[in-house]
Amino acid sequence: MKHLNTSRSLGMRTLAVHGGQQPDTVTGAIATPITATSAFSYPDFDSGARRFSGEEPGYMYSRFANPTVTVFEQKMAALEGAETAVASASGMAAISATLFALLAPGDEIIHIGTLYGGTEGVVRNLLPRYGIKPVHVANVNELEAAFTKNTKVVLVETPANPGLDIADLAEIARLSKASNAVSVADNTFATPYLTRPLELGIDIVLHSATKYISGHGDATGGVVAGSAALITPIRTLGLKQFGGNLSPFEASLLIRGLKTLPLRVEASSLSAQAVAEFLDGHSAVETVFYPGLKQHPGHDTAAKQMKLFGGIMAIELKGGLNAARTFLDKLSIITQAVSLGDTDSLACHPASTTHSAVAPEIRRQSGITDGLVRISIGIEDTDDLIADLQQALEGL
């Protein structure tokens, strides 16, 4: 059996490859086997009873836990520096299980800045049906004044989707702890390679694993990491009660994706910096929203809490909706599609796709205009991406 040498702190590339897993004890297989079973046998009557009561460890049913999924969870916990993690069928399953596990009728949740459209729907529309009050603040500067005795959770995405707003995670953690609230950070855009929110004091970190964690556009999943005390009720609600468990087949793809996460994220981040600088000087572009540009309002905070500035940006085109439509339809190498974090570069129009279900007034407040285009830079050659963008912008 192989054991990692933990006498020194391991690098992220090493953890991405080896963290949370070992060769299969039966066959010696290096790749984690896919345990394709719905149920697991137990030695005898009493053992089964003890497993279901929680007195004895062991697998029982794949909705509760599965060996392939466990390896993915352990690998994510290692990468995030967390005590434990729980995987789910999607990013939305992860955020829903987290919020419903932490909140009860009469509680309040503060959400900061812009959130992914699906998350906005849960926070603004679904939670109030169960007597949970959402409180929105535009930025961290407004956070302290928003706390009340009923505040139980503070939720933030950074960088935010789709406008790339940056929030100071250490400050959010400090203010949340002072008010006995649980801080939750969606780390999907940054990944643990660029930002480790738990090290900055955040209580819970979550991801849509469909994005950078998978990295290849072929798996859907979510994951939540933190202390066992906080993650255990999320696991119970999300898997046993909501039934949002991750398939072992998807888990195997996510494990494979994690092995190259640092390489992919670094490549896309370096390319994105060059692309953002090109777009920043183009006559058809009003604004480039990318934290790697010095004029970005969150640049200094991003430089403090991110290793690089990520592979995602948004641009505001001067010609509005018509310019966005023409630009997107002219792209050749960059694929017009939602999602992000793939090896392939992707671009979409948030107002009509990812955030189309968000109320128009909320979109306007969040800066999601008809001329805004989100671009996720993949791992293609930078010069080819810039040439594709250049031809698509011609004549706008």
PDB file of N, CA and C in Angstrom, residues 192-245:
ATOM      1  N   PRO A 192      -9.137  25.321  -6.386  1.00  0.00           N
ATOM      2  CA  PRO A 192      -8.164  25.335  -5.290  1.00  0.00           C
ATOM      3  C   PRO A 192      -6.740  25.621  -5.738  1.00  0.00           C
ATOM      4  N   TYR A 193      -6.472  25.522  -7.025  1.00  0.00           N
ATOM      5  CA  TYR A 193      -5.124  25.842  -7.505  1.00  0.00           C
ATOM      6  C   TYR A 193      -4.823  27.326  -7.393  1.00  0.00           C
ATOM      7  N   LEU A 194      -5.846  28.159  -7.576  1.00  0.00           N
ATOM      8  CA  LEU A 194      -5.640  29.615  -7.538  1.00  0.00           C
ATOM      9  C   LEU A 194      -5.993  30.223  -6.192  1.00  0.00           C
ATOM     10  N   THR A 195      -7.008  29.702  -5.513  1.00  0.00           N
ATOM     11  CA  THR A 195      -7.455  30.258  -4.233  1.00  0.00           C
ATOM     12  C   THR A 195      -7.875  29.123  -3.308  1.00  0.00           C
ATOM     13  N   ARG A 196      -7.458  29.216  -2.040  1.00  0.00           N
ATOM     14  CA  ARG A 196      -7.883  28.226  -1.041  1.00  0.00           C
ATOM     15  C   ARG A 196      -8.632  28.978   0.059  1.00  0.00           C
ATOM     16  N   PRO A 197      -9.948  29.119  -0.096  1.00  0.00           N
ATOM     17  CA  PRO A 197     -10.736  29.937   0.838  1.00  0.00           C
ATOM     18  C   PRO A 197     -10.635  29.496   2.292  1.00  0.00           C
ATOM     19  N   LEU A 198     -10.527  28.198   2.543  1.00  0.00           N
ATOM     20  CA  LEU A 198     -10.462  27.730   3.934  1.00  0.00           C
ATOM     21  C   LEU A 198      -9.223  28.267   4.634  1.00  0.00           C
ATOM     22  N   GLU A 199      -8.126  28.413   3.910  1.00  0.00           N
ATOM     23  CA  GLU A 199      -6.907  28.962   4.501  1.00  0.00           C
ATOM     24  C   GLU A 199      -7.069  30.442   4.848  1.00  0.00           C
ATOM     25  N   LEU A 200      -8.036  31.103   4.208  1.00  0.00           N
ATOM     26  CA  LEU A 200      -8.312  32.514   4.478  1.00  0.00           C
ATOM     27  C   LEU A 200      -9.370  32.689   5.559  1.00  0.00           C
ATOM     28  N   GLY A 201      -9.832  31.577   6.139  1.00  0.00           N
ATOM     29  CA  GLY A 201     -10.789  31.649   7.243  1.00  0.00           C
ATOM     30  C   GLY A 201     -12.223  31.307   6.889  1.00  0.00           C
ATOM     31  N   ILE A 202     -12.511  31.077   5.598  1.00  0.00           N
ATOM     32  CA  ILE A 202     -13.860  30.707   5.179  1.00  0.00           C
ATOM     33  C   ILE A 202     -14.207  29.333   5.753  1.00  0.00           C
ATOM     34  N   ASP A 203     -15.477  29.130   6.102  1.00  0.00           N
ATOM     35  CA  ASP A 203     -15.900  27.885   6.743  1.00  0.00           C
ATOM     36  C   ASP A 203     -16.156  26.756   5.749  1.00  0.00           C
ATOM     37  N   ILE A 204     -16.814  27.069   4.646  1.00  0.00           N
ATOM     38  CA  ILE A 204     -17.212  26.049   3.664  1.00  0.00           C
ATOM     39  C   ILE A 204     -16.854  26.549   2.269  1.00  0.00           C
ATOM     40  N   VAL A 205     -16.277  25.665   1.467  1.00  0.00           N
ATOM     41  CA  VAL A 205     -15.982  25.990   0.077  1.00  0.00           C
ATOM     42  C   VAL A 205     -16.705  24.987  -0.807  1.00  0.00           C
ATOM     43  N   LEU A 206     -17.274  25.466  -1.893  1.00  0.00           N
ATOM     44  CA  LEU A 206     -17.990  24.560  -2.787  1.00  0.00           C
ATOM     45  C   LEU A 206     -17.658  24.862  -4.238  1.00  0.00           C
ATOM     46  N   HIS A 207     -17.941  23.879  -5.087  1.00  0.00           N
ATOM     47  CA  HIS A 207     -17.647  23.976  -6.516  1.00  0.00           C
ATOM     48  C   HIS A 207     -18.758  23.354  -7.338  1.00  0.00           C
ATOM     49  N   SER A 208     -18.974  23.912  -8.513  1.00  0.00           N
ATOM     50  CA  SER A 208     -19.576  23.133  -9.577  1.00  0.00           C
ATOM     51  C   SER A 208     -18.415  22.364 -10.202  1.00  0.00           C
ATOM     52  N   ALA A 209     -18.315  21.077  -9.895  1.00  0.00           N
ATOM     53  CA  ALA A 209     -17.210  20.259 -10.395  1.00  0.00           C
ATOM     54  C   ALA A 209     -17.313  20.019 -11.894  1.00  0.00           C
ATOM     55  N   THR A 210     -18.465  20.350 -12.465  1.00  0.00           N
ATOM     56  CA  THR A 210     -18.677  20.265 -13.903  1.00  0.00           C
ATOM     57  C   THR A 210     -17.681  21.128 -14.662  1.00  0.00           C
ATOM     58  N   LYS A 211     -17.198  22.182 -14.009  1.00  0.00           N
ATOM     59  CA  LYS A 211     -16.363  23.175 -14.691  1.00  0.00           C
ATOM     60  C   LYS A 211     -14.888  22.758 -14.658  1.00  0.00           C
ATOM     61  N   TYR A 212     -14.050  23.493 -13.965  1.00  0.00           N
ATOM     62  CA  TYR A 212     -12.613  23.230 -14.009  1.00  0.00           C
ATOM     63  C   TYR A 212     -12.225  21.876 -13.415  1.00  0.00           C
ATOM     64  N   ILE A 213     -12.972  21.404 -12.421  1.00  0.00           N
ATOM     65  CA  ILE A 213     -12.618  20.134 -11.786  1.00  0.00           C
ATOM     66  C   ILE A 213     -12.647  19.016 -12.825  1.00  0.00           C
ATOM     67  N   SER A 214     -13.720  18.940 -13.586  1.00  0.00           N
ATOM     68  CA  SER A 214     -13.788  17.996 -14.698  1.00  0.00           C
ATOM     69  C   SER A 214     -12.806  18.420 -15.789  1.00  0.00           C
ATOM     70  N   GLY A 215     -12.987  19.643 -16.263  1.00  0.00           N
ATOM     71  CA  GLY A 215     -12.055  20.227 -17.215  1.00  0.00           C
ATOM     72  C   GLY A 215     -12.188  19.774 -18.648  1.00  0.00           C
ATOM     73  N   HIS A 216     -13.026  18.783 -18.905  1.00  0.00           N
ATOM     74  CA  HIS A 216     -13.121  18.231 -20.253  1.00  0.00           C
ATOM     75  C   HIS A 216     -14.549  18.253 -20.804  1.00  0.00           C
ATOM     76  N   GLY A 217     -15.459  18.877 -20.081  1.00  0.00           N
ATOM     77  CA  GLY A 217     -16.820  19.016 -20.572  1.00  0.00           C
ATOM     78  C   GLY A 217     -17.576  17.700 -20.709  1.00  0.00           C
ATOM     79  N   ASP A 218     -17.180  16.676 -19.914  1.00  0.00           N
ATOM     80  CA  ASP A 218     -17.813  15.373 -20.075  1.00  0.00           C
ATOM     81  C   ASP A 218     -18.367  14.799 -18.778  1.00  0.00           C
ATOM     82  N   ALA A 219     -18.451  15.606 -17.733  1.00  0.00           N
ATOM     83  CA  ALA A 219     -18.969  15.114 -16.453  1.00  0.00           C
ATOM     84  C   ALA A 219     -19.687  16.231 -15.720  1.00  0.00           C
ATOM     85  N   THR A 220     -20.724  15.872 -14.999  1.00  0.00           N
ATOM     86  CA  THR A 220     -21.490  16.823 -14.194  1.00  0.00           C
ATOM     87  C   THR A 220     -21.369  16.428 -12.733  1.00  0.00           C
ATOM     88  N   GLY A 221     -21.075  17.404 -11.877  1.00  0.00           N
ATOM     89  CA  GLY A 221     -20.964  17.099 -10.457  1.00  0.00           C
ATOM     90  C   GLY A 221     -20.779  18.342  -9.628  1.00  0.00           C
ATOM     91  N   GLY A 222     -20.814  18.177  -8.327  1.00  0.00           N
ATOM     92  CA  GLY A 222     -20.567  19.266  -7.383  1.00  0.00           C
ATOM     93  C   GLY A 222     -19.827  18.713  -6.184  1.00  0.00           C
ATOM     94  N   VAL A 223     -19.250  19.604  -5.386  1.00  0.00           N
ATOM     95  CA  VAL A 223     -18.537  19.155  -4.192  1.00  0.00           C
ATOM     96  C   VAL A 223     -18.513  20.277  -3.175  1.00  0.00           C
ATOM     97  N   VAL A 224     -18.606  19.904  -1.892  1.00  0.00           N
ATOM     98  CA  VAL A 224     -18.569  20.845  -0.772  1.00  0.00           C
ATOM     99  C   VAL A 224     -17.498  20.357   0.190  1.00  0.00           C
ATOM    100  N   ALA A 225     -16.639  21.259   0.677  1.00  0.00           N
ATOM    101  CA  ALA A 225     -15.547  20.868   1.573  1.00  0.00           C
ATOM    102  C   ALA A 225     -15.503  21.778   2.786  1.00  0.00           C
ATOM    103  N   GLY A 226     -15.063  21.214   3.908  1.00  0.00           N
ATOM    104  CA  GLY A 226     -14.950  21.981   5.142  1.00  0.00           C
ATOM    105  C   GLY A 226     -14.703  21.053   6.311  1.00  0.00           C
ATOM    106  N   SER A 227     -15.111  21.495   7.495  1.00  0.00           N
ATOM    107  CA  SER A 227     -14.954  20.663   8.693  1.00  0.00           C
ATOM    108  C   SER A 227     -16.003  19.564   8.705  1.00  0.00           C
ATOM    109  N   ALA A 228     -15.695  18.465   9.402  1.00  0.00           N
ATOM    110  CA  ALA A 228     -16.649  17.359   9.504  1.00  0.00           C
ATOM    111  C   ALA A 228     -17.947  17.810  10.168  1.00  0.00           C
ATOM    112  N   ALA A 229     -17.845  18.716  11.135  1.00  0.00           N
ATOM    113  CA  ALA A 229     -19.035  19.184  11.842  1.00  0.00           C
ATOM    114  C   ALA A 229     -20.017  19.877  10.907  1.00  0.00           C
ATOM    115  N   LEU A 230     -19.494  20.600   9.926  1.00  0.00           N
ATOM    116  CA  LEU A 230     -20.360  21.304   8.983  1.00  0.00           C
ATOM    117  C   LEU A 230     -20.757  20.435   7.799  1.00  0.00           C
ATOM    118  N   ILE A 231     -19.857  19.564   7.348  1.00  0.00           N
ATOM    119  CA  ILE A 231     -20.125  18.774   6.152  1.00  0.00           C
ATOM    120  C   ILE A 231     -21.060  17.595   6.427  1.00  0.00           C
ATOM    121  N   THR A 232     -21.015  17.011   7.621  1.00  0.00           N
ATOM    122  CA  THR A 232     -21.852  15.837   7.916  1.00  0.00           C
ATOM    123  C   THR A 232     -23.341  16.103   7.711  1.00  0.00           C
ATOM    124  N   PRO A 233     -23.915  17.199   8.222  1.00  0.00           N
ATOM    125  CA  PRO A 233     -25.335  17.434   7.948  1.00  0.00           C
ATOM    126  C   PRO A 233     -25.631  17.720   6.480  1.00  0.00           C
ATOM    127  N   ILE A 234     -24.660  18.298   5.766  1.00  0.00           N
ATOM    128  CA  ILE A 234     -24.844  18.531   4.326  1.00  0.00           C
ATOM    129  C   ILE A 234     -24.885  17.191   3.594  1.00  0.00           C
ATOM    130  N   ARG A 235     -24.020  16.264   3.996  1.00  0.00           N
ATOM    131  CA  ARG A 235     -24.029  14.925   3.409  1.00  0.00           C
ATOM    132  C   ARG A 235     -25.369  14.225   3.681  1.00  0.00           C
ATOM    133  N   THR A 236     -25.825  14.294   4.916  1.00  0.00           N
ATOM    134  CA  THR A 236     -27.076  13.619   5.270  1.00  0.00           C
ATOM    135  C   THR A 236     -28.246  14.162   4.464  1.00  0.00           C
ATOM    136  N   LEU A 237     -28.348  15.477   4.388  1.00  0.00           N
ATOM    137  CA  LEU A 237     -29.464  16.087   3.663  1.00  0.00           C
ATOM    138  C   LEU A 237     -29.319  15.870   2.166  1.00  0.00           C
ATOM    139  N   GLY A 238     -28.137  16.164   1.628  1.00  0.00           N
ATOM    140  CA  GLY A 238     -27.949  16.132   0.188  1.00  0.00           C
ATOM    141  C   GLY A 238     -28.041  14.749  -0.412  1.00  0.00           C
ATOM    142  N   LEU A 239     -27.536  13.741   0.298  1.00  0.00           N
ATOM    143  CA  LEU A 239     -27.502  12.395  -0.252  1.00  0.00           C
ATOM    144  C   LEU A 239     -28.647  11.531   0.248  1.00  0.00           C
ATOM    145  N   LYS A 240     -28.798  11.410   1.556  1.00  0.00           N
ATOM    146  CA  LYS A 240     -29.816  10.509   2.093  1.00  0.00           C
ATOM    147  C   LYS A 240     -31.229  11.043   1.892  1.00  0.00           C
ATOM    148  N   GLN A 241     -31.395  12.376   1.998  1.00  0.00           N
ATOM    149  CA  GLN A 241     -32.753  12.936   1.949  1.00  0.00           C
ATOM    150  C   GLN A 241     -33.092  13.540   0.586  1.00  0.00           C
ATOM    151  N   PHE A 242     -32.214  14.374   0.028  1.00  0.00           N
ATOM    152  CA  PHE A 242     -32.463  14.925  -1.305  1.00  0.00           C
ATOM    153  C   PHE A 242     -32.143  13.920  -2.407  1.00  0.00           C
ATOM    154  N   GLY A 243     -31.211  13.018  -2.137  1.00  0.00           N
ATOM    155  CA  GLY A 243     -30.853  12.011  -3.137  1.00  0.00           C
ATOM    156  C   GLY A 243     -30.001  12.537  -4.268  1.00  0.00           C
ATOM    157  N   GLY A 244     -29.237  13.597  -4.007  1.00  0.00           N
ATOM    158  CA  GLY A 244     -28.431  14.200  -5.069  1.00  0.00           C
ATOM    159  C   GLY A 244     -27.033  13.634  -5.141  1.00  0.00           C
ATOM    160  N   ASN A 245     -26.918  12.306  -5.132  1.00  0.00           N
ATOM    161  CA  ASN A 245     -25.598  11.688  -5.082  1.00  0.00           C
ATOM    162  C   ASN A 245     -24.907  11.684  -6.440  1.00  0.00           C
TER     163      ASN A 245
END
